[in-house]
Coordinates of C-alpha atoms in Angstrom, one line a residue:
Chain K
X1 CA 9.5 40.8 -7.7
X2 CA 5.8 39.8 -7.9
X3 CA 4.4 36.5 -7.8
X4 CA 1.6 34.9 -10.1
X5 CA -0.2 31.6 -10.2
X6 CA -1.4 29.1 -12.6
X7 CA -4.5 26.9 -12.3
X8 CA -2.1 23.7 -12.2
X9 CA -0.8 25.4 -9.0
X10 CA 2.7 26.5 -10.0
X11 CA 3.9 29.8 -9.2
X12 CA 6.3 32.3 -11.1
X13 CA 8.1 35.2 -9.5
X14 CA 9.6 37.5 -12.1
X15 CA 11.7 40.7 -12.2
X16 CA 12.6 42.0 -15.5
X17 CA 13.7 39.2 -17.8
X18 CA 14.2 36.7 -15.0
X19 CA 11.8 34.3 -13.3
X20 CA 11.8 31.7 -10.7
X21 CA 9.2 28.8 -11.0
X22 CA 7.8 26.5 -8.3
X23 CA 4.9 24.7 -6.9
X24 CA 2.4 26.4 -4.5
X25 CA 2.0 25.5 -1.0
X26 CA -1.6 24.0 -1.9
X27 CA 0.2 21.7 -4.4
X28 CA 2.9 20.5 -1.9
X29 CA 0.1 20.0 0.7
X30 CA -2.1 17.9 -1.7
X31 CA 0.8 15.8 -2.8
X32 CA 2.3 14.9 0.7
X33 CA 5.9 13.9 1.1
X34 CA 7.6 14.9 -1.9
X35 CA 10.4 12.4 -2.4
X36 CA 11.6 13.2 -6.1
X37 CA 11.8 16.0 -8.4
X38 CA 12.7 15.5 -12.2
X39 CA 14.4 18.7 -13.2
X40 CA 14.9 19.8 -16.9
X41 CA 18.3 20.4 -18.2
X42 CA 19.7 23.9 -18.1
X43 CA 19.2 25.5 -21.6
X44 CA 15.8 23.8 -22.1
X45 CA 13.2 25.7 -23.6
X46 CA 9.9 26.0 -21.6
X47 CA 6.6 26.6 -23.4
X48 CA 3.6 28.0 -21.3
X49 CA 1.2 25.5 -20.5
X50 CA 3.6 22.5 -21.3
X51 CA 5.1 20.2 -18.6
X52 CA 8.9 20.5 -18.3
X53 CA 9.3 18.3 -15.1
X54 CA 7.7 16.3 -12.7
X55 CA 7.4 16.0 -8.7
X56 CA 6.6 12.7 -7.1
X57 CA 5.3 12.0 -3.6
X58 CA 5.1 8.5 -2.0
X59 CA 1.8 8.0 -3.8
X60 CA 1.7 10.0 -6.8
X61 CA 3.5 11.6 -10.0
X62 CA 2.4 15.1 -10.8
X63 CA 3.8 17.0 -13.8
X64 CA 5.1 20.4 -13.5
X65 CA 3.7 23.0 -16.2
X66 CA 5.5 26.0 -17.3
X67 CA 3.5 29.0 -16.3
X68 CA 5.2 31.1 -18.9
X69 CA 7.7 30.5 -21.8
X70 CA 11.4 30.9 -21.7
X71 CA 14.7 29.3 -21.5
X72 CA 16.1 27.4 -18.4
X73 CA 19.3 29.1 -17.1
X74 CA 19.5 27.3 -13.7
X75 CA 18.0 24.3 -12.1
X76 CA 17.5 24.1 -8.1
X77 CA 20.0 20.9 -7.9
X78 CA 19.5 21.0 -4.0
X79 CA 16.3 19.5 -4.7
X80 CA 18.0 16.2 -6.2
X81 CA 19.1 15.4 -2.6
X82 CA 16.4 17.1 -0.6
X83 CA 12.9 17.2 -2.5
X84 CA 11.5 17.5 0.9
X85 CA 12.4 21.3 0.7
X86 CA 9.2 21.6 -1.3
X87 CA 7.2 20.5 1.5
X88 CA 9.2 22.6 4.1
X89 CA 8.8 26.0 2.1
X90 CA 7.1 26.0 -1.2
X91 CA 7.6 29.6 -2.0
X92 CA 11.2 29.8 -1.0
X93 CA 12.2 26.6 -2.9
X94 CA 12.3 27.6 -6.6
X95 CA 12.7 24.7 -9.2
X96 CA 14.1 26.3 -12.1
X97 CA 15.2 29.9 -12.9
X98 CA 14.5 31.1 -16.5
X99 CA 15.2 33.8 -18.8
X100 CA 11.9 35.0 -20.1
X101 CA 10.7 34.9 -23.9
X102 CA 9.7 38.1 -25.5
X103 CA 6.0 37.4 -25.4
X104 CA 6.0 36.3 -21.9
X105 CA 4.4 39.8 -20.7
X106 CA 1.1 38.6 -22.0
X107 CA 1.5 35.2 -20.5
X108 CA 2.1 36.6 -17.0
X109 CA -0.9 39.1 -17.3
X110 CA -3.1 36.1 -17.9
X111 CA -2.2 34.3 -14.7
X112 CA -3.7 34.6 -11.3
X113 CA -2.3 37.0 -8.6
X114 CA -2.2 36.0 -4.9
X115 CA -5.7 37.0 -4.0
X116 CA -7.3 35.5 -7.1
X117 CA -5.3 32.2 -6.5
X118 CA -6.4 31.9 -3.0
X119 CA -10.1 32.2 -4.1
X120 CA -9.2 29.6 -6.9
X121 CA -7.8 27.2 -4.2
X122 CA -11.0 27.5 -2.0
X123 CA -12.9 25.9 -4.8
X124 CA -10.6 23.4 -5.3
X125 CA -10.6 21.6 -2.0
Chain G
X1 CA -19.2 3.0 2.6
X2 CA -17.7 4.2 5.8
X3 CA -16.3 2.4 8.7
X4 CA -17.2 2.9 12.3
X5 CA -14.2 5.0 12.6
X6 CA -15.0 7.5 9.8
X7 CA -15.7 10.5 12.0
X8 CA -12.5 9.6 14.1
X9 CA -10.4 10.0 10.9
X10 CA -11.9 13.3 10.3
X11 CA -11.4 14.5 13.7
X12 CA -7.9 13.5 13.3
X13 CA -7.5 15.4 10.2
X14 CA -7.0 12.5 7.9
X15 CA -6.7 12.9 4.0
X16 CA -9.8 10.7 3.0
X17 CA -9.7 8.9 -0.2
X18 CA -12.0 6.4 -2.0
X19 CA -10.7 2.7 -1.6
X20 CA -12.8 0.3 -3.6
X21 CA -15.8 2.2 -2.4
X22 CA -14.7 2.8 1.1
X23 CA -14.1 6.3 2.3
X24 CA -10.7 5.7 4.1
X25 CA -8.0 7.6 5.7
X26 CA -4.9 7.7 3.2
X27 CA -2.7 9.6 5.9
X28 CA -3.1 11.7 9.0
X29 CA 0.1 13.6 8.9
X30 CA 2.7 12.1 6.4
X31 CA 3.0 8.6 4.9
X32 CA 6.8 8.7 5.7
X33 CA 6.3 9.7 9.3
X34 CA 3.5 7.1 9.7
X35 CA 5.6 4.5 8.2
X36 CA 8.7 5.0 10.1
X37 CA 6.8 5.4 13.4
X38 CA 5.3 1.8 12.9
X39 CA 8.8 0.4 12.2
X40 CA 10.2 2.0 15.3
X41 CA 7.4 2.2 17.7
X42 CA 3.7 1.3 16.9
X43 CA 1.0 2.1 14.4
X44 CA -2.8 1.8 14.8
X45 CA -4.8 1.0 11.7
X46 CA -8.4 0.9 10.8
X47 CA -9.0 -2.1 8.8
X48 CA -12.8 -2.5 9.3
X49 CA -13.2 -2.6 5.6
X50 CA -12.0 -5.9 5.4
X51 CA -14.4 -8.8 4.7
X52 CA -15.2 -11.5 7.2
X53 CA -17.0 -14.6 5.9
X54 CA -17.8 -17.6 8.2
X55 CA -18.3 -21.2 6.8
X56 CA -19.6 -23.8 9.1
X57 CA -21.1 -27.2 9.3
X58 CA -20.4 -30.9 9.0
X59 CA -19.1 -30.4 5.4
X60 CA -17.4 -27.1 5.7
X61 CA -13.8 -28.3 6.1
X62 CA -13.7 -30.6 3.3
X63 CA -15.5 -28.1 0.9
X64 CA -13.2 -25.3 2.0
X65 CA -10.2 -27.6 1.6
X66 CA -11.1 -28.2 -2.0
X67 CA -11.3 -24.3 -2.8
X68 CA -7.9 -23.2 -1.1
X69 CA -4.2 -24.1 -1.1
X70 CA -3.7 -25.0 2.5
X71 CA -4.5 -28.3 3.8
X72 CA -7.1 -27.6 6.7
X73 CA -6.4 -31.2 8.0
X74 CA -3.1 -29.9 9.1
X75 CA -4.3 -26.6 10.8
X76 CA -4.9 -26.7 14.4
X77 CA -7.8 -25.1 16.4
X78 CA -7.2 -21.4 17.2
X79 CA -4.4 -21.2 14.4
X80 CA -4.4 -19.2 11.2
X81 CA -3.5 -20.2 7.7
X82 CA -2.7 -17.6 5.0
X83 CA -4.0 -19.1 1.7
X84 CA -5.7 -18.6 -1.6
X85 CA -9.0 -19.4 -3.0
X86 CA -8.2 -20.7 -6.3
X87 CA -9.7 -20.6 -9.8
X88 CA -9.7 -23.4 -12.5
X89 CA -6.6 -21.7 -14.4
X90 CA -4.3 -21.5 -11.3
X91 CA -5.2 -18.0 -10.7
X92 CA -6.3 -16.6 -7.5
X93 CA -9.9 -15.4 -6.7
X94 CA -8.5 -14.1 -3.5
X95 CA -5.9 -14.3 -0.9
X96 CA -7.1 -14.9 2.8
X97 CA -6.6 -15.6 6.3
X98 CA -8.5 -18.9 7.5
X99 CA -9.1 -18.9 11.2
X100 CA -10.0 -22.4 12.5
X101 CA -12.5 -21.8 15.2
X102 CA -13.2 -25.6 15.5
X103 CA -13.2 -28.7 13.3
X104 CA -16.7 -27.5 11.6
X105 CA -16.1 -23.7 11.5
X106 CA -13.9 -21.4 9.9
X107 CA -13.6 -17.5 9.9
X108 CA -12.3 -16.2 6.7
X109 CA -10.8 -12.7 6.6
X110 CA -10.8 -11.6 2.8
X111 CA -9.9 -8.4 0.8
X112 CA -12.5 -5.6 1.1
X113 CA -13.1 -5.2 -2.5
X114 CA -13.3 -9.0 -3.0
X115 CA -15.8 -9.7 -0.2
X116 CA -18.8 -9.9 -2.4
X117 CA -17.0 -12.0 -5.1
X118 CA -15.7 -14.3 -2.5
X119 CA -19.1 -14.7 -1.0
X120 CA -20.7 -15.5 -4.1
X121 CA -18.1 -17.9 -5.0
X122 CA -18.3 -19.8 -1.6
X123 CA -22.1 -19.8 -2.1
X124 CA -21.9 -21.2 -5.5
X125 CA -19.4 -23.9 -4.4
X126 CA -21.6 -25.0 -1.5
X127 CA -25.0 -24.6 -3.4
X128 CA -27.2 -27.5 -2.7
X129 CA -25.0 -29.1 0.3
X130 CA -27.0 -28.9 3.3
X131 CA -24.3 -29.5 5.9
X132 CA -22.6 -26.3 5.2
X133 CA -23.6 -22.6 5.8
X134 CA -21.8 -19.6 4.5
X135 CA -22.4 -16.2 6.2
X136 CA -21.2 -12.9 5.3
X137 CA -20.3 -11.1 8.5
X138 CA -18.6 -8.2 7.1
X139 CA -21.2 -5.5 8.3
X140 CA -21.1 -7.1 12.0
X141 CA -17.3 -6.7 12.7
X142 CA -14.9 -3.8 13.1
X143 CA -11.2 -4.3 12.8
X144 CA -8.4 -2.7 14.2
X145 CA -4.5 -3.4 13.6
X146 CA -1.9 -2.5 16.1
X147 CA 1.7 -3.3 14.5
X148 CA 5.2 -2.4 15.6
X149 CA 7.7 -3.6 18.2
X150 CA 5.7 -2.0 20.9
X151 CA 2.3 -3.4 19.8
X152 CA 2.2 -6.0 22.6
X153 CA 3.4 -3.9 25.3
X154 CA 0.7 -1.4 24.6
X155 CA -2.2 -3.7 24.1
X156 CA -1.2 -5.7 27.2
X157 CA -2.3 -2.8 29.2
X158 CA -5.9 -3.2 27.8
X159 CA -6.2 -6.9 28.6
X160 CA -5.9 -9.3 31.4
X161 CA -5.0 -12.1 28.9
X162 CA -1.3 -12.9 28.6
X163 CA -0.7 -12.0 25.0
X164 CA 2.7 -13.8 24.8
X165 CA 0.2 -17.0 24.8
X166 CA -0.8 -15.8 21.2
X167 CA 1.8 -17.2 18.8
X168 CA 2.4 -15.9 15.3
X169 CA -0.5 -16.7 13.2
X170 CA -2.5 -17.8 16.3
X171 CA -5.6 -16.2 17.8
X172 CA -7.8 -16.4 21.0
X173 CA -11.0 -14.9 22.3
X174 CA -10.2 -12.5 24.8
X175 CA -11.5 -9.2 26.5
X176 CA -10.0 -6.0 25.3
X177 CA -11.1 -2.9 27.4
X178 CA -13.5 -5.4 28.8
X179 CA -15.0 -5.9 25.3
X180 CA -15.1 -9.3 23.7
X181 CA -12.8 -9.8 20.7
X182 CA -10.9 -12.1 18.6
X183 CA -7.4 -11.1 18.8
X184 CA -4.7 -12.7 16.5
X185 CA -1.0 -12.2 16.1
X186 CA -1.2 -11.1 12.4
X187 CA -0.7 -8.1 10.3
X188 CA 0.3 -6.6 7.1
X189 CA 3.2 -4.5 7.8
X190 CA 6.1 -7.0 8.4
X191 CA 6.3 -6.1 12.1
X192 CA 5.0 -7.9 15.1
X193 CA 1.5 -7.0 16.1
X194 CA -2.0 -8.0 16.4
X195 CA -5.4 -7.7 14.7
X196 CA -8.5 -7.2 16.9
X197 CA -11.9 -8.0 15.8
X198 CA -14.8 -6.9 17.7
X199 CA -18.6 -5.9 17.1
X200 CA -18.9 -2.8 14.9
X201 CA -20.3 -0.8 17.7
X202 CA -17.2 -1.3 19.9
X203 CA -14.6 -0.4 17.5
X204 CA -14.5 3.4 18.4
X205 CA -14.0 2.5 22.1
X206 CA -11.1 0.0 21.5
X207 CA -9.5 2.4 19.1
X208 CA -9.6 5.4 21.6
X209 CA -8.3 3.3 24.5
X210 CA -5.4 1.9 22.5
X211 CA -4.4 5.5 21.5
X212 CA -4.6 6.7 25.2
X213 CA -2.8 3.6 26.4
X214 CA 0.0 3.8 23.8
X215 CA 0.7 7.5 24.2
X216 CA 3.9 7.1 26.2
X217 CA 5.1 4.5 23.7
X218 CA 4.4 7.0 20.9
X219 CA 1.7 4.9 19.1
X220 CA 0.2 6.9 16.0
X221 CA -2.6 6.3 13.7
X222 CA -1.6 4.9 10.3
X223 CA -3.6 5.5 7.1
X224 CA -3.7 3.4 3.7
X225 CA -0.6 5.2 2.4
X226 CA 1.8 3.8 4.8
X227 CA -0.1 0.5 5.2
X228 CA 0.7 0.0 1.3
X229 CA 4.5 1.1 1.9
X230 CA 4.8 -1.1 4.9
X231 CA 3.4 -4.2 3.2
X232 CA 5.4 -3.5 0.2
X233 CA 8.9 -3.4 1.8
X234 CA 8.1 -6.6 3.5
X235 CA 6.9 -8.1 -0.1
X236 CA 3.5 -9.0 1.2
X237 CA 1.4 -9.2 -1.8
X238 CA -1.4 -7.2 -2.5
X239 CA -4.4 -8.5 -4.4
X240 CA -4.8 -6.8 -8.0
X241 CA -1.0 -6.2 -8.1
X242 CA 1.2 -9.3 -7.3
X243 CA -1.8 -11.8 -7.4
X244 CA -5.0 -11.8 -9.7
X245 CA -7.2 -14.0 -11.8
X246 CA -4.3 -14.3 -14.1
X247 CA -1.3 -14.8 -11.7
X248 CA -0.8 -18.1 -10.0
X249 CA 0.7 -18.2 -6.3
X250 CA 3.7 -20.0 -7.7
X251 CA 4.5 -17.0 -10.2
X252 CA 4.1 -14.7 -7.2
X253 CA 6.7 -16.6 -5.4
X254 CA 4.3 -17.9 -2.8
X255 CA 4.8 -21.6 -3.3
X256 CA 5.4 -21.9 0.6
X257 CA 1.6 -21.5 1.0
X258 CA 0.8 -24.1 -1.4
X259 CA 0.3 -27.6 -0.2
X260 CA 0.7 -29.9 -3.3
X261 CA 0.7 -32.9 -1.2
X262 CA -2.7 -32.6 -0.3
X263 CA -5.3 -34.3 -2.4
X264 CA -7.3 -32.6 -5.1
X265 CA -8.1 -28.8 -4.8
X266 CA -9.0 -26.3 -7.6
X267 CA -6.1 -25.4 -9.9
X268 CA -3.6 -28.0 -8.2
X269 CA -2.7 -29.6 -11.7
X270 CA -1.4 -26.1 -13.0
X271 CA 0.2 -25.2 -9.9
X272 CA 1.9 -28.7 -9.7
X273 CA 3.1 -28.4 -13.2
X274 CA 4.5 -25.0 -12.5
X275 CA 6.3 -26.1 -9.5
X276 CA 7.8 -29.1 -11.1
X277 CA 8.9 -27.4 -14.1
X278 CA 9.1 -23.7 -14.1
X279 CA 7.0 -20.8 -14.8
X280 CA 7.2 -18.2 -17.6
X281 CA 7.3 -15.1 -15.2
X282 CA 8.4 -14.8 -11.9
X283 CA 8.0 -12.1 -9.1
X284 CA 11.3 -10.4 -8.6
X285 CA 12.5 -7.2 -6.5
X286 CA 13.9 -4.4 -8.2
X287 CA 16.2 -1.5 -6.9
X288 CA 16.7 1.7 -9.0
X289 CA 20.3 2.6 -9.5
X290 CA 19.5 5.8 -11.1
X291 CA 17.3 8.5 -9.4
X292 CA 13.6 7.9 -9.8
X293 CA 10.4 6.3 -8.4
X294 CA 9.3 3.1 -10.2
X295 CA 5.5 2.9 -10.3
X296 CA 2.9 0.1 -10.9
X297 CA 2.6 -0.6 -14.6
X298 CA 5.8 0.6 -15.7
X299 CA 7.7 -1.7 -18.2
X300 CA 11.0 -3.2 -17.5
X301 CA 13.8 -3.9 -20.1
X302 CA 17.0 -5.9 -20.3
X303 CA 19.2 -4.8 -23.1
X304 CA 16.4 -3.1 -25.0
X305 CA 14.1 -6.2 -24.7
X306 CA 10.9 -6.0 -22.8
X307 CA 11.0 -8.5 -19.8
X308 CA 7.9 -7.5 -17.8
X309 CA 6.2 -5.1 -15.7
X310 CA 6.1 -3.5 -12.2
X311 CA 3.5 -4.9 -9.9
X312 CA 3.9 -2.6 -7.2
X313 CA 6.4 0.3 -6.9
X314 CA 7.1 3.2 -4.7
X315 CA 9.7 5.3 -2.8
X316 CA 10.7 3.1 0.2
X317 CA 10.5 5.2 3.4
X318 CA 13.0 2.7 5.1
X319 CA 15.6 2.6 2.5
X320 CA 14.9 6.1 1.1
X321 CA 15.0 5.0 -2.6
X322 CA 12.8 3.6 -5.3
X323 CA 12.1 -0.1 -5.0
X324 CA 9.7 -2.2 -6.9
X325 CA 8.3 -5.8 -7.2
X326 CA 8.1 -7.0 -11.0
X327 CA 6.9 -9.8 -12.8
X328 CA 9.4 -10.7 -15.1
X329 CA 10.5 -13.4 -17.7
X330 CA 11.7 -16.4 -15.6
X331 CA 15.1 -16.7 -17.0
X332 CA 18.3 -17.0 -14.9
X333 CA 20.2 -14.0 -16.3
X334 CA 17.0 -11.8 -15.4
X335 CA 15.8 -13.0 -12.1
X336 CA 19.3 -13.7 -10.5
X337 CA 20.0 -10.9 -7.9
X338 CA 22.2 -8.0 -9.4
X339 CA 21.1 -8.4 -12.9
X340 CA 21.2 -5.2 -14.7
X341 CA 17.7 -4.2 -15.9
X342 CA 16.1 -0.9 -17.0
X343 CA 12.7 0.7 -16.0
X344 CA 11.0 2.7 -18.2
X345 CA 9.8 6.0 -16.6
X346 CA 8.1 8.4 -19.0
X347 CA 9.8 7.1 -22.0
X348 CA 13.4 7.3 -20.4
X349 CA 15.4 4.3 -19.4
X350 CA 16.4 4.4 -15.8
X351 CA 19.2 2.0 -14.7
X352 CA 18.1 -0.7 -11.9
X353 CA 18.9 -4.0 -10.8
X354 CA 17.2 -7.2 -9.5
X355 CA 17.2 -7.8 -5.7
X356 CA 16.1 -10.6 -3.5
X357 CA 12.5 -10.2 -1.7
X358 CA 11.6 -9.1 0.6
X359 CA 13.4 -5.7 1.0
X360 CA 12.6 -5.6 4.6
X361 CA 12.9 -8.2 7.5
X362 CA 12.1 -7.2 10.9
X363 CA 14.7 -7.7 13.8
X364 CA 14.2 -10.7 15.7
X365 CA 12.3 -10.4 18.9
X366 CA 14.6 -10.7 22.1

């Protein structure tokens, strides 16, 4: 399983046709206390670059954008009662599990790897 | 602009944000943690951005009395009134604290972002009158707030003055860490506590001494994030949200701070009419039933009909749910507590109900 990042600070871990999506540590830190996560429905179609949910901190609302296209097979409903899990460990707390679309390979290729994302964050702060 | 504590905030690792041109700490660790620590123990706030304006002279009292809703003839020396500078339409130029220094001198504490507007307004209204002087002293003063149930215990360690002698909304000239200061029992959190005004150059020393003195009690610095959630839970109005040029104090549910018995003051006719009859809109509390966080500006509906908007909304750290204050149509089936309404969040109707304000009231002091 490998991890890729978007410029909007989402991560995607994929293996074969399955992928998990979450927000990065940089994102959770910038948001502060996360108090609400708006999750999509199972079965929802995600389109790369389009918002599919949102995370809210005490101060702000931030949309979550799909790093890749696919269909939601499971949502992390633990986050409904414990959204703060995203603060505690952003890389363990996935938000949705998806079945990747056929064209997702190219989408994945266009995302940043860990090192590139680290550099990207340095310029963000 | 920066307060004298800017470097202190940086050294504490605060997230700095722009607040009306001021570089202020949003949070040091976490808004929720800072909020709860203030409710349970004590919090320390840099509020040096607030404006301070002195109005003095033989005619000061009578002129100021025409501009605000409080009757200054009833305000004793060394007491403080929360009041509003009014415009001709019954709207609010600013909400402020009026400290009565003596019969001819008043110390006004105003919102940071309104300081210049207020100063201009006061200068305009006193133009050509030789017996009154208006002085903007905002640059001379630093201001720190210590709030929470342990505020007095901590501050008492730094002064020989018996703080129990300063009552609610009263002040005195005392020494804190041997530094001359004005100390009042006021604040913006709904907790007991004090606000301390000192010379700019002394602000840092008093801040540092309070942090040391309050270590065992668990005092922590608090940023603007928690300052907002604390004032929100206590339903203390924020200018630009619950109050504005277009919202009257009556509509905002603040009739208590309007003295309609006193002779003429700007905006009185409109406020009297509203108080006697009724207002079109009315500030109301809202609690979400479904999950979600209501935010400023979100619309509110009842049975599919738009009935108003949220003036301040957030996740409440004390009650651990989404709460809001909203300006709604003033009809009984809406503003009665427990009325079913919907908050429109990103085009979805989220179930909510109206509740009484404030959301939070502090426990009585023993």
